[in-house]
Coordinates of C-alpha atoms in Angstrom, one line a residue:
M1 CA 8.3 202.9 220.6
H2 CA 8.5 201.2 217.6
L3 CA 6.9 198.0 216.1
S4 CA 8.9 196.3 213.0
F5 CA 6.7 193.2 212.5
S6 CA 4.2 193.2 209.9
Q7 CA 0.4 192.5 210.3
N8 CA 1.0 188.7 208.8
E9 CA 3.6 188.0 211.4
I10 CA 1.4 189.1 214.2
L11 CA -1.2 187.1 213.2
M12 CA 0.9 184.1 212.9
R13 CA 2.5 184.8 216.3
G14 CA -0.8 185.4 217.8
T15 CA -2.3 181.9 216.9
E16 CA 0.8 179.8 217.8
G17 CA -0.3 177.3 220.1
A18 CA -4.0 178.8 220.5
A19 CA -7.2 177.2 219.1
P20 CA -7.8 178.2 215.4
E21 CA -9.1 181.6 214.8
T22 CA -10.0 183.4 211.8
N23 CA -7.1 184.4 209.6
I24 CA -9.0 187.2 207.3
E25 CA -6.5 186.9 204.5
G26 CA -7.7 184.3 201.8
S27 CA -11.1 184.4 203.7
A28 CA -14.7 185.1 202.4
A29 CA -14.0 188.6 204.0
N30 CA -12.1 189.8 201.6
E31 CA -14.7 189.3 198.8
G32 CA -17.3 191.4 201.0
Q33 CA -19.1 188.3 202.6
D34 CA -20.3 188.5 205.9
V35 CA -18.0 185.4 207.6
Y36 CA -19.3 186.6 211.0
M37 CA -22.5 185.6 212.2
K38 CA -24.8 188.2 214.1
D39 CA -24.0 186.6 217.7
K40 CA -20.0 186.9 216.9
Y41 CA -17.8 189.7 215.9
M42 CA -14.4 190.4 214.6
A43 CA -11.9 192.0 217.0
V44 CA -8.3 193.1 217.2
E45 CA -6.7 192.4 220.4
V46 CA -3.5 192.8 222.1
S47 CA -2.9 189.1 223.3
E48 CA 0.5 189.8 224.9
P49 CA 2.9 192.6 224.8
G50 CA 3.7 193.9 221.2
V51 CA 1.1 191.1 219.7
L52 CA -1.9 192.4 217.8
R53 CA -4.3 189.3 216.3
V54 CA -7.7 189.3 214.8
V55 CA -10.0 186.9 216.8
E56 CA -13.5 186.4 216.9
R57 CA -15.8 187.0 219.8
Q58 CA -19.4 186.3 221.0
V59 CA -21.6 189.2 221.3
S60 CA -22.7 190.2 224.5
E61 CA -25.6 191.9 225.9
P62 CA -25.1 195.3 227.4
G63 CA -25.2 195.5 231.3
A64 CA -27.4 198.1 233.4
G65 CA -26.5 201.6 231.8
Q66 CA -24.8 200.6 228.9
V67 CA -25.2 200.2 225.4
R68 CA -24.1 198.0 222.5
I69 CA -22.5 199.9 219.7
R70 CA -21.7 198.4 216.1
V71 CA -18.6 200.1 215.3
E72 CA -18.3 201.9 211.9
A73 CA -14.8 203.7 212.4
C74 CA -12.4 203.7 215.1
G75 CA -9.1 205.9 215.0
I76 CA -5.6 204.9 216.1
C77 CA -4.0 207.3 218.7
H78 CA -0.2 207.3 220.3
T79 CA -1.8 206.5 223.5
D80 CA -2.9 203.0 222.3
A81 CA 0.9 202.2 222.4
A82 CA 0.5 201.6 226.1
T83 CA -1.9 199.2 225.4
V84 CA -0.5 197.3 222.5
T85 CA 3.1 197.3 224.7
G86 CA 1.5 196.2 227.7
T87 CA 2.8 199.2 229.8
Y88 CA 0.0 200.8 230.8
P89 CA -0.5 200.7 234.5
G90 CA -3.1 198.1 235.6
L91 CA -3.6 197.0 232.4
T92 CA -4.7 193.2 232.0
L93 CA -4.6 191.1 228.9
P94 CA -6.1 190.3 226.4
R95 CA -7.6 193.7 225.6
V96 CA -9.0 195.6 222.7
P97 CA -7.4 199.0 222.0
G98 CA -8.9 201.9 220.9
H99 CA -10.8 205.2 222.0
E100 CA -11.6 207.1 218.9
V101 CA -15.1 205.0 218.1
V102 CA -18.0 206.0 216.1
G103 CA -21.0 203.6 215.5
R104 CA -24.6 203.0 215.7
I105 CA -26.3 201.7 219.0
E106 CA -27.6 198.3 218.4
A107 CA -28.9 197.3 222.1
L108 CA -29.7 199.2 225.3
G109 CA -29.1 198.0 228.6
S110 CA -31.6 198.4 231.5
G111 CA -32.3 202.1 232.7
V112 CA -31.0 203.8 229.4
S113 CA -33.7 206.3 228.3
K114 CA -31.9 209.1 226.6
W115 CA -30.3 207.0 223.8
K116 CA -32.2 205.1 220.7
I117 CA -31.4 202.1 218.9
G118 CA -29.7 203.1 215.5
Q119 CA -28.3 206.5 216.8
R120 CA -24.9 207.2 215.8
V121 CA -22.7 207.9 218.5
G122 CA -18.8 208.5 219.8
V123 CA -16.9 207.1 222.6
G124 CA -13.5 208.7 223.6
L125 CA -10.6 208.0 225.8
I126 CA -12.2 208.6 229.3
A127 CA -15.6 206.2 229.0
G128 CA -16.8 206.7 232.5
E129 CA -16.2 207.7 236.1
D130 CA -16.6 206.2 239.6
G131 CA -18.5 209.2 241.0
V132 CA -17.3 208.7 244.5
C133 CA -13.5 210.0 244.5
E134 CA -12.5 213.7 245.5
P135 CA -12.4 215.0 241.7
C136 CA -15.4 213.5 240.8
R137 CA -17.3 214.9 243.6
R138 CA -15.9 218.3 242.8
G139 CA -17.4 218.0 239.2
D140 CA -13.9 217.2 237.4
T141 CA -14.7 213.5 236.4
V142 CA -12.1 213.8 233.4
N143 CA -9.6 213.5 236.0
C144 CA -11.5 210.7 238.2
E145 CA -9.2 208.5 240.1
N146 CA -10.9 205.3 238.8
P147 CA -12.2 206.1 235.3
V148 CA -13.4 203.9 232.7
V149 CA -10.8 203.9 229.8
S150 CA -11.5 202.8 226.5
G151 CA -9.1 200.1 225.3
V152 CA -7.4 199.7 228.8
T153 CA -10.1 198.9 231.5
A154 CA -12.8 198.0 229.2
D155 CA -12.4 196.8 225.5
G156 CA -12.0 199.6 222.9
G157 CA -13.0 199.9 219.3
Y158 CA -10.6 197.8 217.3
A159 CA -13.4 195.8 216.8
E160 CA -17.0 195.5 215.1
V161 CA -18.7 195.7 218.4
M162 CA -18.1 197.5 221.4
I163 CA -19.8 198.1 225.0
A164 CA -19.9 201.4 226.4
E165 CA -21.2 203.2 229.4
A166 CA -24.3 205.3 228.2
R167 CA -23.3 208.2 230.3
A168 CA -20.3 208.5 228.3
I169 CA -21.4 208.5 224.9
A170 CA -21.6 211.5 222.7
S171 CA -24.3 212.3 219.5
V172 CA -22.2 212.3 216.0
P173 CA -23.8 214.9 213.9
D174 CA -24.8 213.8 210.4
E175 CA -22.5 216.4 208.5
L176 CA -19.6 214.4 209.6
T177 CA -18.5 210.9 208.3
S178 CA -17.7 208.3 210.8
A179 CA -14.2 208.4 209.6
E180 CA -13.6 212.2 210.2
A181 CA -15.4 212.3 213.5
A182 CA -13.4 209.6 215.1
P183 CA -10.1 211.4 215.7
L184 CA -12.2 214.4 216.7
L185 CA -13.1 212.3 220.2
C186 CA -9.5 212.5 221.3
A187 CA -6.9 214.7 219.1
G188 CA -9.8 217.0 218.4
I189 CA -11.2 217.6 222.0
T190 CA -7.7 217.4 223.2
T191 CA -6.7 220.4 221.0
Y192 CA -10.1 222.3 221.0
N193 CA -10.7 222.1 225.2
A194 CA -7.2 223.4 225.7
L195 CA -7.5 226.2 223.6
R196 CA -11.2 227.1 224.6
N197 CA -10.7 226.9 228.4
A198 CA -6.9 228.9 228.5
G199 CA -8.7 232.3 229.0
L200 CA -7.9 233.5 225.7
R201 CA -9.4 236.4 223.7
G202 CA -9.8 237.0 220.4
G203 CA -6.9 238.6 218.3
D204 CA -4.4 236.7 220.7
L205 CA -1.3 235.3 219.9
V206 CA -1.4 231.5 220.1
A207 CA 1.5 229.6 218.6
V208 CA 1.1 225.6 218.0
Q209 CA 4.0 223.6 218.5
G210 CA 4.2 220.6 216.1
I211 CA 2.2 220.2 212.9
G212 CA 1.4 216.5 213.3
G213 CA -1.8 214.2 214.6
L214 CA -2.5 216.9 217.4
G215 CA -0.9 220.0 215.8
H216 CA -2.8 219.9 212.5
L217 CA -6.0 220.2 214.3
G218 CA -4.7 222.5 216.8
V219 CA -3.9 225.2 214.3
Q220 CA -7.1 225.0 212.8
F221 CA -9.1 225.5 216.0
A222 CA -7.0 228.2 216.8
R223 CA -7.5 229.9 213.5
H224 CA -11.4 229.7 213.7
M225 CA -11.4 230.9 217.2
G226 CA -10.0 234.2 216.2
F227 CA -6.5 233.8 217.3
R228 CA -3.4 235.3 215.6
T229 CA -2.0 231.7 214.9
V230 CA 1.6 230.8 214.7
A231 CA 2.5 227.2 213.7
I232 CA 5.9 225.9 214.9
G233 CA 7.5 223.1 212.8
R234 CA 10.7 221.9 211.5
G235 CA 11.6 222.4 207.7
R236 CA 10.6 225.0 205.3
E237 CA 8.8 222.0 203.5
K238 CA 5.6 222.2 205.9
E239 CA 5.1 226.0 205.7
K240 CA 2.6 225.6 202.8
L241 CA 0.5 222.8 205.1
A242 CA 0.6 225.0 207.8
R243 CA -0.6 228.1 206.2
D244 CA -3.5 225.8 204.3
L245 CA -4.6 224.8 207.8
G246 CA -4.8 228.5 208.7
A247 CA -1.5 229.4 210.1
H248 CA -0.9 233.3 209.8
V249 CA 2.9 232.7 210.7
Y250 CA 5.2 229.6 210.3
I251 CA 8.2 229.4 212.2
D252 CA 10.9 226.8 210.8
T253 CA 12.7 225.8 214.0
S254 CA 15.7 224.5 211.5
A255 CA 16.4 228.1 210.5
D256 CA 14.9 230.2 213.6
D257 CA 14.7 230.1 217.3
P258 CA 10.8 230.0 218.0
A259 CA 11.1 231.7 221.4
T260 CA 13.0 234.6 219.8
V261 CA 10.5 234.9 217.0
L262 CA 7.8 235.0 219.1
R263 CA 9.3 237.4 221.5
R264 CA 10.0 239.7 218.5
M265 CA 6.2 239.3 217.7
G266 CA 5.1 240.7 221.2
G267 CA 5.1 237.0 222.8
A268 CA 2.4 234.3 222.6
R269 CA -0.4 234.5 225.2
A270 CA -0.4 230.6 224.9
I271 CA 1.8 227.9 223.2
L272 CA 0.0 224.7 222.7
A273 CA 2.7 221.8 222.6
T274 CA 1.7 218.9 220.9
A275 CA 4.9 217.8 219.7
T276 CA 6.1 214.5 221.7
S277 CA 9.5 216.0 222.5
G278 CA 10.4 217.4 226.1
D279 CA 13.7 218.7 224.9
A280 CA 11.7 221.0 222.2
M281 CA 9.1 222.0 224.8
G282 CA 10.9 223.5 227.8
P283 CA 12.7 226.3 225.6
V284 CA 9.7 227.8 224.2
V285 CA 8.4 229.2 227.5
S286 CA 10.7 232.2 226.8
G287 CA 8.7 232.9 223.9
L288 CA 5.6 233.4 226.1
A289 CA 4.0 236.9 226.8
V290 CA 3.8 237.9 230.5
R291 CA 1.5 235.5 232.2
G292 CA 1.5 233.6 229.1
K293 CA 0.9 229.7 229.1
L294 CA 2.5 226.8 227.8
I295 CA -0.2 224.0 227.5
V296 CA 1.2 220.5 227.1
V297 CA -1.3 217.9 225.4
G298 CA 1.7 215.9 223.8
V299 CA 3.0 213.4 226.3
P300 CA 7.1 213.0 225.3
Q301 CA 9.1 210.1 226.7
D302 CA 11.9 212.8 227.7
P303 CA 11.8 215.1 230.4
I304 CA 10.8 218.7 229.8
Q305 CA 13.6 221.1 231.4
L306 CA 12.6 224.3 232.3
N307 CA 14.3 227.4 233.2
A308 CA 12.6 229.0 236.3
F309 CA 13.7 232.7 235.3
P310 CA 10.5 233.3 232.7
L311 CA 8.2 231.5 235.0
V312 CA 9.1 233.7 238.1
F313 CA 9.7 237.1 236.3
G314 CA 6.7 237.5 234.2
G315 CA 4.3 234.8 236.1
R316 CA 4.3 232.4 232.9
S317 CA 3.1 228.9 233.6
V318 CA 3.2 225.4 232.3
Y319 CA 0.4 222.8 232.8
G320 CA -1.5 220.2 231.0
S321 CA -4.9 219.3 229.7
L322 CA -6.5 215.9 228.7
T323 CA -9.2 215.5 226.8
G324 CA -13.1 216.3 228.1
T325 CA -16.2 215.0 228.9
A326 CA -19.1 213.7 226.6
I327 CA -20.6 216.8 226.5
D328 CA -17.3 218.6 225.6
Q329 CA -17.2 215.9 222.6
E330 CA -20.2 216.9 220.9
D331 CA -18.9 220.5 221.4
T332 CA -16.1 219.5 219.6
L333 CA -17.8 218.0 216.8
A334 CA -20.3 220.8 216.4
F335 CA -17.6 223.4 216.6
S336 CA -16.2 221.5 213.8
V337 CA -18.9 221.3 211.6
L338 CA -19.6 224.8 212.2
E339 CA -16.3 226.0 210.8
N340 CA -15.8 223.3 208.5
I341 CA -12.8 221.6 210.3
R342 CA -11.5 218.1 209.4
P343 CA -9.0 215.9 210.5
M344 CA -6.7 214.5 208.0
I345 CA -6.9 210.8 207.9
E346 CA -5.9 207.7 205.9
T347 CA -8.5 204.7 206.5
V348 CA -7.7 201.2 206.6
P349 CA -9.8 197.9 207.0
L350 CA -10.1 196.8 210.6
E351 CA -8.1 193.5 209.7
Q352 CA -5.3 195.5 208.8
A353 CA -5.0 197.4 212.2
A354 CA -1.2 195.8 213.1
D355 CA -0.1 197.5 209.9
A356 CA -1.9 200.9 210.7
F357 CA -0.6 200.9 214.1
A358 CA 2.8 200.4 213.0
R359 CA 2.8 203.1 210.3
M360 CA 1.5 205.5 212.9
M361 CA 4.3 204.6 215.1
Q362 CA 6.8 204.9 212.6
G363 CA 5.7 208.5 211.9
K364 CA 4.4 207.8 208.2
A365 CA 0.6 208.6 209.1
R366 CA -0.8 211.8 207.4
F367 CA -1.8 212.3 210.3
R368 CA -4.5 210.3 211.9
M369 CA -5.1 206.4 210.9
V370 CA -8.6 205.5 211.1
L371 CA -10.0 201.9 211.1
F372 CA -13.2 201.1 209.5
T373 CA -15.6 198.2 209.5
K374 CA -17.1 196.4 206.8
G375 CA -20.3 198.4 208.0
G376 CA -18.4 201.4 208.2
I377 CA -18.0 204.7 206.1
A378 CA -14.6 205.4 204.6
Q379 CA -14.9 208.9 203.0
S380 CA -12.6 211.6 202.1
A381 CA -9.5 209.8 203.0
Q382 CA -6.3 209.2 201.3
P383 CA -5.3 205.6 201.0
A384 CA -2.2 204.3 203.0
E385 CA 0.8 203.7 201.0

């Protein structure tokens, strides 16, 4: 998926035939003035497939069991494309995307007692569960059949304000800036949970396929969990980055077959597949050790083709892993603070969300794009080119 139009074109397309809306360019917003009253806020919504536009919305009160969050930062994820393109099953438009949200609670709904006004919290992809489906009744709320999904079934974090279910928010430690914490609520928890729940032991050989938005965090988590870490990428120019992130070994797929190299090393106990290429995922199964696991966290558009022989002879397996619960998010953030793990980010003002989204989809981001609001914090980041 690729968006070639610019933010200005999106704004123009989004306002044709509609009531006048605030165009941020040329307004007092560029001078740091607060053009939005307390009862209104800025949001970036998908008004129709492929169209992101800046709009002004009325602030609403949180319902029972909900909180209202004044957003400080929101990461941009490839999964947002399903909302932006209008292809997510059951999606209704307009919808505000975004599921890597960090901000401060500014209002509590009835029945909320755990959280306090002013507390900094985060919201991820799975932002609530129905509690009655079979997976929920068995304690597997991440795989709820009727979940609340940020940016899909409920408005997400491409906005100054967001309503969230109190049961699905996570506390954010002071040691992380909001911009740093945001990607850890999706890319971070996805790779962290996949590795820590894989039944691995310290010293095991673990490979991370792909060094991008997911992979650059996967390499850091693997190294700091005590695994012998192998990074798999394409091009010798990525080797320094891989080693800086903590990889003990780098495999350049343009020069070597990763499965062959892994077999020479004794076979990987696990391979974390983060690159969005099904064609590249299938062949690495033969690089697994006996009873090794290929853990798929990247979602390719093309099929993953598998040879049954290494699966049957050696008991190797392939399975997927999806984010985690709110307490899993807190674990991810705590471990990141403990081991000084940080995402590599570029920060962009909220009103430039369309350009930032296009940059991410074009593969130009290094490695996560993070939107920040006027009240947000943007630190330790490289400016987008």
